[in-house]
CSV table of C-alpha atoms in Angstrom, one decimal:
chain,number,residue,atom,x,y,z
A,1,UNK,CA,16.7,-45.6,14.5
A,2,UNK,CA,17.6,-46.2,18.1
A,3,UNK,CA,21.2,-47.0,19.0
A,4,UNK,CA,20.1,-50.4,20.4
A,5,UNK,CA,18.5,-51.5,17.1
A,6,UNK,CA,21.6,-50.4,15.3
A,7,UNK,CA,23.7,-52.6,17.4
A,8,UNK,CA,21.3,-55.5,17.0
A,9,UNK,CA,21.4,-55.0,13.1
A,10,UNK,CA,25.3,-55.4,13.3
A,11,UNK,CA,24.8,-58.7,15.3
A,12,UNK,CA,22.5,-60.1,12.6
A,13,UNK,CA,25.0,-59.8,9.7
A,14,UNK,CA,26.7,-63.2,10.2
A,15,UNK,CA,23.3,-64.9,10.9
A,16,UNK,CA,21.8,-63.5,7.5
A,17,UNK,CA,24.8,-65.0,5.4
A,18,UNK,CA,25.0,-68.4,7.2
A,19,UNK,CA,24.3,-71.7,5.1
A,20,UNK,CA,20.7,-72.9,5.6
A,21,UNK,CA,22.0,-76.2,7.3
A,22,UNK,CA,24.3,-74.3,9.8
A,23,UNK,CA,23.7,-73.4,13.4
A,24,UNK,CA,23.4,-69.7,14.3
A,25,UNK,CA,25.0,-69.0,17.8
A,26,UNK,CA,24.7,-65.8,19.7
A,27,UNK,CA,27.1,-65.5,22.7
A,28,UNK,CA,26.1,-62.8,25.2
A,29,UNK,CA,28.9,-61.9,27.7
A,30,UNK,CA,27.9,-59.8,30.8
A,31,UNK,CA,30.1,-56.8,31.6
A,32,UNK,CA,27.8,-55.0,34.1
A,33,UNK,CA,28.9,-53.8,37.5
A,34,UNK,CA,28.5,-57.1,39.4
A,35,UNK,CA,30.9,-58.8,37.0
A,36,UNK,CA,33.8,-56.4,38.1
A,37,UNK,CA,35.8,-59.3,39.8
A,38,UNK,CA,35.7,-61.4,36.8
A,39,UNK,CA,37.4,-58.7,34.8
A,40,UNK,CA,39.8,-57.4,37.4
A,41,UNK,CA,41.0,-60.6,39.1
A,42,UNK,CA,44.3,-61.5,37.4
A,43,UNK,CA,43.4,-65.2,38.1
A,44,UNK,CA,39.8,-64.9,36.4
A,45,UNK,CA,39.1,-67.7,34.0
A,46,UNK,CA,36.0,-65.9,32.7
A,47,UNK,CA,37.2,-64.9,29.2
A,48,UNK,CA,39.1,-68.1,28.7
A,49,UNK,CA,35.9,-70.0,29.4
A,50,UNK,CA,33.9,-68.0,26.9
A,51,UNK,CA,36.6,-68.8,24.4
A,52,UNK,CA,36.7,-72.4,25.1
A,53,UNK,CA,32.9,-72.7,25.0
A,54,UNK,CA,32.7,-70.9,21.6
A,55,UNK,CA,35.3,-73.2,20.3
A,56,UNK,CA,33.6,-76.2,21.3
A,57,UNK,CA,30.1,-75.3,20.3
A,58,UNK,CA,30.7,-73.9,16.9
A,59,UNK,CA,31.6,-75.8,13.6
A,60,UNK,CA,32.6,-74.6,10.1
A,61,UNK,CA,29.6,-73.1,8.5
A,62,UNK,CA,28.0,-71.7,11.6
A,63,UNK,CA,27.2,-68.3,12.2
A,64,UNK,CA,29.1,-66.9,15.2
A,65,UNK,CA,28.0,-63.6,16.9
A,66,UNK,CA,29.7,-62.4,19.9
A,67,UNK,CA,28.2,-59.4,22.0
A,68,UNK,CA,28.6,-57.8,25.5
A,69,UNK,CA,25.6,-56.9,27.4
A,70,UNK,CA,24.5,-55.0,30.5
A,71,UNK,CA,21.4,-52.7,30.5
A,72,UNK,CA,20.5,-50.7,27.6
A,73,UNK,CA,20.2,-46.9,28.1
A,74,UNK,CA,20.3,-43.9,25.8
A,75,UNK,CA,23.7,-43.5,24.4
A,76,UNK,CA,24.8,-46.9,25.6
A,77,UNK,CA,23.0,-49.7,23.7
A,78,UNK,CA,22.9,-53.2,24.9
A,79,UNK,CA,23.8,-55.8,23.6
A,80,UNK,CA,27.0,-54.3,21.8
A,81,UNK,CA,28.5,-56.3,18.9
A,82,UNK,CA,32.0,-57.5,19.5
A,83,UNK,CA,32.3,-60.0,16.5
A,84,UNK,CA,30.0,-61.3,13.8
A,85,UNK,CA,31.3,-63.9,11.4
A,86,UNK,CA,30.7,-67.2,9.7
A,87,UNK,CA,33.0,-70.0,11.0
A,88,UNK,CA,35.4,-71.3,8.5
A,89,UNK,CA,37.8,-74.1,8.4
A,90,UNK,CA,40.2,-72.0,10.3
A,91,UNK,CA,40.0,-71.8,14.2
A,92,UNK,CA,38.0,-68.8,15.4
A,93,UNK,CA,40.0,-68.7,18.7
A,94,UNK,CA,42.2,-65.9,17.6
A,95,UNK,CA,39.4,-63.7,16.4
A,96,UNK,CA,37.3,-64.4,19.5
A,97,UNK,CA,40.3,-63.6,21.8
A,98,UNK,CA,41.0,-60.4,20.0
A,99,UNK,CA,37.4,-59.4,20.4
A,100,UNK,CA,37.2,-60.2,24.1
A,101,UNK,CA,40.7,-58.8,25.2
A,102,UNK,CA,39.7,-55.2,25.4
A,103,UNK,CA,36.3,-55.8,27.0
A,104,UNK,CA,36.0,-54.3,30.5
A,105,UNK,CA,33.3,-53.6,33.1
A,106,UNK,CA,30.7,-51.1,31.6
A,107,UNK,CA,29.8,-47.8,33.3
A,108,UNK,CA,26.5,-45.7,32.9
A,109,UNK,CA,26.7,-42.9,30.4
A,110,UNK,CA,28.3,-39.7,31.6
A,111,UNK,CA,28.8,-41.3,35.0
A,112,UNK,CA,31.3,-43.3,37.1
A,113,UNK,CA,28.7,-45.6,38.2
A,114,UNK,CA,28.9,-49.0,37.1
A,115,UNK,CA,26.3,-50.3,34.7
A,116,UNK,CA,23.1,-52.3,35.7
A,117,UNK,CA,22.0,-55.5,34.1
A,118,UNK,CA,18.9,-56.6,32.2
A,119,UNK,CA,19.1,-60.4,31.3
A,120,UNK,CA,15.7,-60.5,29.7
A,121,UNK,CA,16.5,-57.7,27.4
A,122,UNK,CA,19.7,-59.2,26.3
A,123,UNK,CA,18.0,-62.6,25.4
A,124,UNK,CA,15.1,-61.0,23.9
A,125,UNK,CA,17.3,-58.8,21.6
A,126,UNK,CA,19.4,-61.8,20.7
A,127,UNK,CA,16.3,-63.6,19.6
A,128,UNK,CA,14.2,-61.0,17.8
A,129,UNK,CA,17.0,-58.9,16.3
A,130,UNK,CA,20.3,-60.9,16.2
A,131,UNK,CA,18.6,-64.1,15.0
A,132,UNK,CA,15.9,-62.2,13.3
A,133,UNK,CA,13.2,-64.6,14.6
A,134,UNK,CA,15.0,-67.6,13.0
A,135,UNK,CA,16.2,-70.7,14.9
A,136,UNK,CA,19.5,-70.8,16.7
A,137,UNK,CA,21.1,-71.0,20.1
A,138,UNK,CA,21.5,-68.0,22.4
A,139,UNK,CA,24.4,-68.3,25.1
A,140,UNK,CA,24.4,-66.3,28.2
A,141,UNK,CA,27.5,-66.0,30.5
A,142,UNK,CA,26.3,-64.3,33.7
A,143,UNK,CA,26.9,-64.2,37.5
A,144,UNK,CA,23.1,-64.3,38.0
A,145,UNK,CA,22.6,-60.8,39.2
A,146,UNK,CA,20.1,-58.5,37.5
A,147,UNK,CA,21.1,-55.2,39.1
A,148,UNK,CA,24.3,-54.1,40.8
A,149,UNK,CA,22.4,-51.7,43.1
A,150,UNK,CA,19.5,-54.0,44.1
A,151,UNK,CA,17.0,-51.3,43.1
A,152,UNK,CA,13.3,-51.8,43.1
A,153,UNK,CA,13.3,-53.0,39.4
A,154,UNK,CA,15.4,-56.2,40.3
A,155,UNK,CA,12.4,-58.4,41.3
A,156,UNK,CA,10.4,-57.4,38.3
A,157,UNK,CA,13.4,-58.2,35.8
A,158,UNK,CA,13.9,-61.4,37.4
A,159,UNK,CA,10.1,-62.3,36.9
A,160,UNK,CA,10.4,-61.1,33.3
A,161,UNK,CA,13.4,-63.2,32.7
A,162,UNK,CA,11.5,-66.2,34.3
A,163,UNK,CA,8.4,-65.6,32.1
A,164,UNK,CA,10.6,-65.3,28.9
A,165,UNK,CA,12.1,-68.7,29.6
A,166,UNK,CA,9.1,-70.7,30.9
A,167,UNK,CA,6.2,-69.1,29.1
A,168,UNK,CA,7.7,-67.8,26.1
A,169,UNK,CA,6.9,-69.9,22.9
A,170,UNK,CA,10.1,-68.9,21.1
A,171,UNK,CA,12.4,-70.9,23.6
A,172,UNK,CA,11.9,-74.7,23.0
A,173,UNK,CA,14.7,-75.8,25.4
A,174,UNK,CA,16.8,-74.1,27.9
A,175,UNK,CA,19.6,-75.6,30.1
A,176,UNK,CA,22.1,-74.0,32.5
A,177,UNK,CA,25.6,-74.9,33.8
A,178,UNK,CA,26.3,-73.5,37.4
A,179,UNK,CA,30.0,-73.3,37.6
A,180,UNK,CA,32.5,-72.9,40.4
A,181,UNK,CA,34.6,-69.8,39.6
A,182,UNK,CA,35.9,-67.9,42.7
A,183,UNK,CA,37.1,-64.3,41.9
A,184,UNK,CA,38.0,-61.3,43.9
A,185,UNK,CA,38.1,-57.7,42.6
A,186,UNK,CA,38.5,-54.3,43.8
A,187,UNK,CA,34.9,-53.8,44.9
A,188,UNK,CA,33.1,-57.3,44.7
A,189,UNK,CA,33.9,-60.9,44.9
A,190,UNK,CA,31.9,-63.9,43.6
A,191,UNK,CA,32.0,-67.7,43.8
A,192,UNK,CA,30.4,-68.9,40.8
A,193,UNK,CA,29.2,-68.2,37.2
A,194,UNK,CA,26.2,-69.4,35.2
A,195,UNK,CA,26.2,-70.4,31.6
A,196,UNK,CA,22.8,-70.5,30.0
A,197,UNK,CA,21.9,-72.0,26.7
A,198,UNK,CA,18.5,-71.2,24.9
A,199,UNK,CA,17.4,-73.1,22.0
A,200,UNK,CA,15.0,-70.8,19.9
A,201,UNK,CA,12.3,-72.9,18.1
A,202,UNK,CA,12.3,-76.6,17.4
A,203,UNK,CA,15.2,-76.5,14.9
A,204,UNK,CA,17.3,-74.8,17.7
A,205,UNK,CA,16.3,-77.6,20.0
A,206,UNK,CA,17.4,-80.3,17.7
A,207,UNK,CA,20.8,-78.4,17.2
A,208,UNK,CA,21.2,-78.2,21.0
A,209,UNK,CA,20.4,-81.9,21.4
A,210,UNK,CA,22.9,-82.8,18.6
A,211,UNK,CA,25.5,-80.7,20.2
A,212,UNK,CA,25.1,-82.3,23.6
A,213,UNK,CA,25.2,-85.7,22.2
A,214,UNK,CA,28.3,-85.0,20.4
A,215,UNK,CA,30.3,-84.7,23.6
A,216,UNK,CA,32.1,-81.5,22.4
A,217,UNK,CA,30.7,-79.2,25.0
A,218,UNK,CA,31.3,-81.8,27.9
A,219,UNK,CA,35.0,-81.5,27.0
A,220,UNK,CA,35.0,-78.0,28.3
A,221,UNK,CA,32.0,-78.0,30.9
A,222,UNK,CA,32.1,-81.2,33.0
A,223,UNK,CA,29.2,-80.3,34.9
A,224,UNK,CA,25.8,-82.0,34.0
A,225,UNK,CA,23.4,-79.5,32.3
A,226,UNK,CA,20.5,-78.4,34.7
A,227,UNK,CA,17.3,-78.4,32.8
A,228,UNK,CA,15.0,-75.2,32.8
A,229,UNK,CA,12.8,-76.3,29.9
A,230,UNK,CA,10.9,-78.4,28.8
A,231,UNK,CA,9.9,-80.0,32.1
A,232,UNK,CA,6.9,-82.1,30.7
A,233,UNK,CA,8.9,-84.2,28.2
A,234,UNK,CA,11.4,-87.1,28.8
A,235,UNK,CA,11.4,-86.6,32.5
A,236,UNK,CA,11.9,-90.4,33.1
A,237,UNK,CA,13.8,-92.9,31.1
A,238,UNK,CA,12.9,-96.8,30.8
A,239,UNK,CA,15.9,-99.2,30.7
A,240,UNK,CA,14.9,-103.1,30.5
A,241,UNK,CA,16.6,-105.0,33.0
A,242,UNK,CA,14.9,-108.4,33.0
A,243,UNK,CA,12.7,-110.0,30.3
A,244,UNK,CA,11.0,-113.3,30.6
A,245,UNK,CA,10.5,-114.5,27.1
A,246,UNK,CA,7.4,-116.2,26.2
A,247,UNK,CA,6.9,-119.0,23.4
A,248,UNK,CA,7.5,-117.7,19.9
A,249,UNK,CA,9.0,-114.4,21.2
A,250,UNK,CA,12.5,-113.5,22.1
A,251,UNK,CA,13.5,-110.1,23.6
A,252,UNK,CA,16.7,-108.3,23.5
A,253,UNK,CA,18.0,-104.7,24.6
A,254,UNK,CA,19.9,-103.0,21.8
A,255,UNK,CA,23.0,-100.9,22.3
A,256,UNK,CA,21.0,-97.6,22.0
A,257,UNK,CA,18.6,-98.7,24.7
A,258,UNK,CA,15.8,-99.8,22.4
A,259,UNK,CA,13.8,-102.8,23.1
A,260,UNK,CA,13.8,-105.6,20.3
A,261,UNK,CA,11.2,-108.3,20.1
A,262,UNK,CA,11.8,-111.2,17.7
A,263,UNK,CA,8.5,-112.9,16.8
A,264,UNK,CA,8.1,-116.3,15.2
A,265,UNK,CA,5.1,-115.9,12.9
A,266,UNK,CA,4.6,-119.6,12.8
A,267,UNK,CA,4.8,-120.0,16.5
A,268,UNK,CA,2.3,-117.3,17.3
A,269,UNK,CA,-0.1,-117.7,14.4
A,270,UNK,CA,-2.7,-119.9,16.0
A,271,UNK,CA,-2.0,-119.3,19.8
A,272,UNK,CA,-3.2,-116.5,22.1
A,273,UNK,CA,-1.5,-113.2,22.0
A,274,UNK,CA,1.8,-113.5,23.9
A,275,UNK,CA,2.2,-111.3,27.0
A,276,UNK,CA,5.9,-110.7,28.1
A,277,UNK,CA,6.8,-110.0,31.7
A,278,UNK,CA,9.5,-107.1,31.7
A,279,UNK,CA,11.2,-105.3,34.6
A,280,UNK,CA,12.4,-101.9,33.9
A,281,UNK,CA,14.6,-99.4,35.7
A,282,UNK,CA,12.6,-96.3,35.8
A,283,UNK,CA,15.2,-93.4,36.0
A,284,UNK,CA,14.7,-89.8,36.9
A,285,UNK,CA,16.1,-88.1,33.8
A,286,UNK,CA,15.3,-84.4,34.7
A,287,UNK,CA,18.3,-83.1,36.5
A,288,UNK,CA,18.2,-81.2,39.0
A,289,UNK,CA,14.6,-82.0,40.0
A,290,UNK,CA,13.2,-84.8,42.3
A,291,UNK,CA,10.0,-86.3,41.3
A,292,UNK,CA,8.2,-85.8,44.6
A,293,UNK,CA,5.2,-87.5,43.3
A,294,UNK,CA,3.5,-88.7,40.1
A,295,UNK,CA,0.9,-91.3,39.0
A,296,UNK,CA,2.5,-93.4,36.1
A,297,UNK,CA,0.8,-95.2,33.2
A,298,UNK,CA,2.3,-96.8,30.1
A,299,UNK,CA,0.9,-98.2,26.8
A,300,UNK,CA,2.6,-99.7,23.7
A,301,UNK,CA,2.1,-98.8,20.2
A,302,UNK,CA,3.0,-101.8,18.0
A,303,UNK,CA,1.8,-102.7,14.5
A,304,UNK,CA,-0.8,-100.2,14.5
A,305,UNK,CA,-2.3,-101.4,17.8
A,306,UNK,CA,-2.2,-99.3,21.0
A,307,UNK,CA,-2.6,-101.4,24.1
A,308,UNK,CA,-2.2,-100.5,28.0
A,309,UNK,CA,0.8,-102.1,29.6
A,310,UNK,CA,-0.1,-103.5,33.1
A,311,UNK,CA,2.3,-102.0,35.7
A,312,UNK,CA,3.0,-103.5,39.2
A,313,UNK,CA,3.0,-100.1,40.8
A,314,UNK,CA,1.1,-97.0,39.8
A,315,UNK,CA,3.1,-94.1,41.6
A,316,UNK,CA,6.5,-92.6,41.7
A,317,UNK,CA,7.5,-91.0,44.9
A,318,UNK,CA,10.7,-89.2,46.0
A,319,UNK,CA,12.7,-90.1,43.0
A,320,UNK,CA,16.0,-88.0,43.0
A,321,UNK,CA,17.7,-86.9,39.8
A,322,UNK,CA,19.9,-89.5,38.3
A,323,UNK,CA,18.3,-92.3,40.6
A,324,UNK,CA,16.1,-95.3,39.6
A,325,UNK,CA,13.6,-97.6,40.8
A,326,UNK,CA,12.4,-101.0,39.6
A,327,UNK,CA,9.1,-101.2,37.7
A,328,UNK,CA,7.6,-104.7,36.7
A,329,UNK,CA,5.2,-104.6,33.8
A,330,UNK,CA,3.2,-107.0,31.6
A,331,UNK,CA,3.1,-106.1,28.0
A,332,UNK,CA,0.9,-107.9,25.3
A,333,UNK,CA,2.0,-108.2,21.8
A,334,UNK,CA,-0.6,-107.6,19.2
A,335,UNK,CA,0.0,-110.7,17.2
A,336,UNK,CA,-3.6,-110.3,15.5
A,337,UNK,CA,-2.2,-107.0,13.9
A,338,UNK,CA,1.0,-108.4,12.5
A,339,UNK,CA,1.1,-109.1,8.7
A,340,UNK,CA,0.1,-112.6,7.8
A,341,UNK,CA,2.4,-115.1,6.1
A,342,UNK,CA,0.7,-114.5,2.8
A,343,UNK,CA,0.9,-110.8,2.9
A,344,UNK,CA,3.1,-108.9,0.4
A,345,UNK,CA,5.2,-107.4,3.2
A,346,UNK,CA,5.7,-111.2,4.6
A,347,UNK,CA,6.6,-112.4,1.1
A,348,UNK,CA,9.1,-109.6,0.6
A,349,UNK,CA,10.9,-110.4,3.7
A,350,UNK,CA,10.8,-114.2,3.6
A,351,UNK,CA,14.1,-115.8,4.7
A,352,UNK,CA,14.9,-112.5,6.7
A,353,UNK,CA,13.1,-110.5,9.5
A,354,UNK,CA,10.3,-108.0,8.7
A,355,UNK,CA,11.0,-105.0,11.0
A,356,UNK,CA,7.9,-103.1,12.4
A,357,UNK,CA,8.8,-99.9,14.3
A,358,UNK,CA,6.9,-99.2,17.6
A,359,UNK,CA,7.2,-97.5,20.8
A,360,UNK,CA,6.3,-97.5,24.5
A,361,UNK,CA,4.8,-94.3,25.9
A,362,UNK,CA,5.2,-93.5,29.5
A,363,UNK,CA,2.7,-90.9,31.1
A,364,UNK,CA,3.2,-89.1,34.4
A,365,UNK,CA,0.1,-87.5,35.8
A,366,UNK,CA,-0.3,-85.3,38.9
A,367,UNK,CA,3.4,-84.8,38.7
A,368,UNK,CA,5.0,-82.8,41.4
A,369,UNK,CA,8.7,-81.6,40.9
A,370,UNK,CA,11.0,-80.2,43.6
A,371,UNK,CA,14.4,-78.8,43.1
A,372,UNK,CA,16.8,-81.4,44.7
A,373,UNK,CA,18.4,-80.3,47.9
A,374,UNK,CA,21.8,-81.1,46.6
A,375,UNK,CA,21.4,-78.6,43.9
A,376,UNK,CA,19.9,-76.1,46.2
A,377,UNK,CA,22.9,-76.3,48.3
A,378,UNK,CA,25.2,-76.0,45.4
A,379,UNK,CA,23.5,-72.9,44.2
A,380,UNK,CA,23.5,-71.3,47.7
A,381,UNK,CA,27.2,-71.7,47.6
A,382,UNK,CA,27.8,-70.4,44.1
A,383,UNK,CA,25.4,-67.5,44.3
A,384,UNK,CA,24.9,-66.8,48.0
A,385,UNK,CA,21.7,-64.6,48.6
A,386,UNK,CA,20.8,-64.6,44.9
A,387,UNK,CA,17.0,-64.8,44.1
A,388,UNK,CA,17.5,-65.9,40.6
A,389,UNK,CA,17.6,-69.6,41.5
A,390,UNK,CA,13.9,-69.2,41.5
A,391,UNK,CA,14.1,-69.6,37.7
A,392,UNK,CA,14.5,-73.3,38.6
A,393,UNK,CA,10.9,-73.5,40.3
A,394,UNK,CA,8.8,-75.5,37.9
A,395,UNK,CA,5.7,-73.5,36.7
A,396,UNK,CA,2.6,-74.7,38.5
A,397,UNK,CA,0.6,-75.5,35.1
A,398,UNK,CA,3.3,-78.3,34.5
A,399,UNK,CA,1.7,-81.2,36.3
A,400,UNK,CA,2.3,-84.1,33.9
A,401,UNK,CA,4.9,-85.3,31.4
A,402,UNK,CA,5.7,-88.1,29.0
A,403,UNK,CA,8.5,-90.2,27.7
A,404,UNK,CA,8.9,-92.5,24.8
A,405,UNK,CA,11.1,-95.6,24.4
A,406,UNK,CA,11.3,-96.9,20.8
A,407,UNK,CA,10.7,-100.5,20.2
A,408,UNK,CA,11.6,-102.7,17.3
A,409,UNK,CA,9.3,-105.8,16.4
A,410,UNK,CA,11.2,-108.2,14.1
A,411,UNK,CA,8.8,-110.7,12.6
A,412,UNK,CA,10.4,-113.9,11.4
A,413,UNK,CA,8.7,-115.5,8.4
A,414,UNK,CA,9.8,-118.7,6.9
A,415,UNK,CA,10.6,-119.2,3.2
A,416,UNK,CA,7.7,-121.7,2.6
A,417,UNK,CA,5.2,-119.2,1.5
A,418,UNK,CA,7.4,-117.4,-0.8
A,419,UNK,CA,8.5,-120.8,-2.4
A,420,UNK,CA,4.8,-121.7,-2.8
A,421,UNK,CA,4.0,-118.3,-4.3
A,422,UNK,CA,7.0,-118.5,-6.6
A,423,UNK,CA,5.8,-122.1,-7.6
A,424,UNK,CA,2.3,-120.9,-8.3
A,425,UNK,CA,3.9,-118.0,-10.4
A,426,UNK,CA,6.0,-120.4,-12.5
A,427,UNK,CA,3.1,-122.6,-13.1
A,428,UNK,CA,1.0,-119.7,-14.4
A,429,UNK,CA,3.9,-118.4,-16.5
A,430,UNK,CA,4.5,-122.1,-18.0
A,431,UNK,CA,0.7,-122.3,-18.8
A,432,UNK,CA,0.8,-118.9,-20.5
A,433,UNK,CA,4.0,-119.9,-22.5
A,434,UNK,CA,2.3,-123.1,-23.6
A,435,UNK,CA,-0.9,-121.1,-24.6
A,436,UNK,CA,1.3,-118.7,-26.6
A,437,UNK,CA,3.1,-121.5,-28.5
A,438,UNK,CA,-0.2,-123.2,-29.2
A,439,UNK,CA,-1.6,-119.9,-30.6
A,440,UNK,CA,1.3,-119.2,-32.9
A,441,UNK,CA,2.1,-122.7,-34.0
A,442,UNK,CA,0.9,-123.8,-37.5
A,443,UNK,CA,-1.6,-126.5,-38.0
A,444,UNK,CA,-2.6,-129.1,-40.8
A,445,UNK,CA,-6.4,-129.7,-41.2
A,446,UNK,CA,-7.9,-132.3,-43.4
A,447,UNK,CA,-11.1,-131.4,-45.1
A,448,UNK,CA,-13.1,-133.1,-48.0
A,449,UNK,CA,-14.7,-130.8,-50.7
A,450,UNK,CA,-16.9,-132.7,-53.3
A,451,UNK,CA,-15.4,-136.0,-52.3
A,452,UNK,CA,-11.8,-134.8,-52.8
A,453,UNK,CA,-9.6,-134.8,-49.6
A,454,UNK,CA,-7.4,-131.6,-49.1
A,455,UNK,CA,-4.9,-130.4,-46.5
A,456,UNK,CA,-5.4,-126.8,-45.3
A,457,UNK,CA,-2.5,-125.1,-43.6
A,458,UNK,CA,-3.8,-122.7,-40.9
A,459,UNK,CA,-3.3,-121.6,-37.2
A,460,UNK,CA,-5.3,-120.5,-34.3
A,461,UNK,CA,-7.4,-117.6,-34.8
A,462,UNK,CA,-7.4,-117.8,-38.5
A,463,UNK,CA,-10.5,-117.9,-40.9
A,464,UNK,CA,-9.5,-119.8,-44.1
A,465,UNK,CA,-12.0,-119.8,-47.2
A,466,UNK,CA,-12.4,-123.1,-48.8
A,467,UNK,CA,-13.2,-123.5,-52.7
A,468,UNK,CA,-14.5,-126.2,-55.0
A,469,UNK,CA,-12.7,-127.2,-58.2
A,470,UNK,CA,-14.5,-124.4,-60.1
A,471,UNK,CA,-13.1,-121.9,-57.9
A,472,UNK,CA,-16.3,-121.0,-56.0
A,473,UNK,CA,-16.3,-120.5,-52.2
A,474,UNK,CA,-18.3,-123.2,-50.5
A,475,UNK,CA,-17.3,-122.4,-46.8
A,476,UNK,CA,-14.9,-121.1,-44.2
A,477,UNK,CA,-12.6,-122.9,-41.9
A,478,UNK,CA,-12.5,-121.3,-38.4
A,479,UNK,CA,-9.5,-122.6,-36.3
A,480,UNK,CA,-9.2,-121.9,-32.5
A,481,UNK,CA,-6.9,-123.1,-29.7
A,482,UNK,CA,-9.5,-125.9,-29.1
A,483,UNK,CA,-10.3,-127.1,-32.5
A,484,UNK,CA,-11.8,-126.4,-36.0
A,485,UNK,CA,-15.2,-125.8,-37.3
A,486,UNK,CA,-17.0,-125.1,-40.8
A,487,UNK,CA,-18.8,-121.8,-41.2
A,488,UNK,CA,-20.6,-119.9,-43.9
A,489,UNK,CA,-21.3,-123.3,-45.8
A,490,UNK,CA,-23.0,-122.6,-49.2
A,491,UNK,CA,-26.3,-124.4,-49.5
A,492,UNK,CA,-25.9,-127.7,-51.5
A,493,UNK,CA,-22.0,-127.7,-51.2
A,494,UNK,CA,-20.5,-131.0,-50.3
A,495,UNK,CA,-17.8,-130.1,-47.7
A,496,UNK,CA,-16.8,-131.8,-44.4
A,497,UNK,CA,-14.1,-131.9,-41.8
A,498,UNK,CA,-11.8,-135.0,-42.2
A,499,UNK,CA,-12.2,-137.7,-45.0
């Protein structure tokens, strides 16, 4: 087995025994030649940053894998395991600090030359061998240089790294944090550091989104995350700013940004479908890209009906990251598709609101993204002369995107239909109870046999034989809910109902 595979097998131990619900983290710390000032400058905050990020990103139960990386060579595998453990209730800071403390700049085998770097190799090994093809998060701490000697393979490695991120199906989401970290060593100096986070598979993406929402990482890294992937989802955000209510419909914006429509079922039952005029704030949510141009369309999916939304303008131009532009629209509510007042759902929710989930879909076509000038300048300052910012160039195949705004329709039904239904139910139950009583109650029936009146005790459904004075059967008395009758009367017998 090759040394690189042996090292990767050691990395996989913690991942293999992590609980199913936990997040698997692989932290890759670069220690190749260009990283020399980050290790030799006494004021360097490189290792303290790594420790702080690990402490913020992991929680009890997570699998924590820490490894150094440069470029794998025979006799010098990369990545190299430093720590592999399952995070428990005790802080991991001491173990992480002890693992990082002796880490120094790597050299090539049997040489004083500083080690080269292969970013793609490090990330690929973390995904395929450390994570074993399972979901998780791969963290990369790097100065963005792929070779200390700028050899002919550097450009090729950069392209491979670009393809791994943008074209690789395994990485579902990728973000980066360019950080200001000036350091000066004996050989080199640097102004900045890049922290990448790669979410592997859809579960990894959900885990990364949850981590970002928690705010734990933002307590360590205050810079906004720069998105690398995906660039075709959630590129814009819709925020309602003004809503003109229509008869029978009242709109409100919920604290989480969703739009809620309260519909009075009685007011909209007989009239035309109400159309609300809504003004939105269309925000660019894809930092650090400017939406240079895109054609925009929108539709609503409410109560099982998909309807186009009329927009006052059909194009977005020069929308910088974090900026917004107003967007007026007209949205028709599909009243005909809403449950009627006699539906089971309406009866169940009588006296309260029946909640119908929906959404508004926004599509951007012919989309053209450009890296914002402010971000370009920041990257040029942090990484002067570095070609790797090309990784932020959007792939040509991405010419469209979509975003979704959840909408909640609350249908208000009065209690009248429910009361009427309950009244009808009680009437049926009362009739049934009366019938049951009538069926089980005993009856007295007067019959006359050979001129002698007799009283027969019977009940509904009974067939009672009748006899003369000699004990011969002369007839049968059949009793129902609706009356009595004589059956099987013997020929010549003198028998009748009543006197």
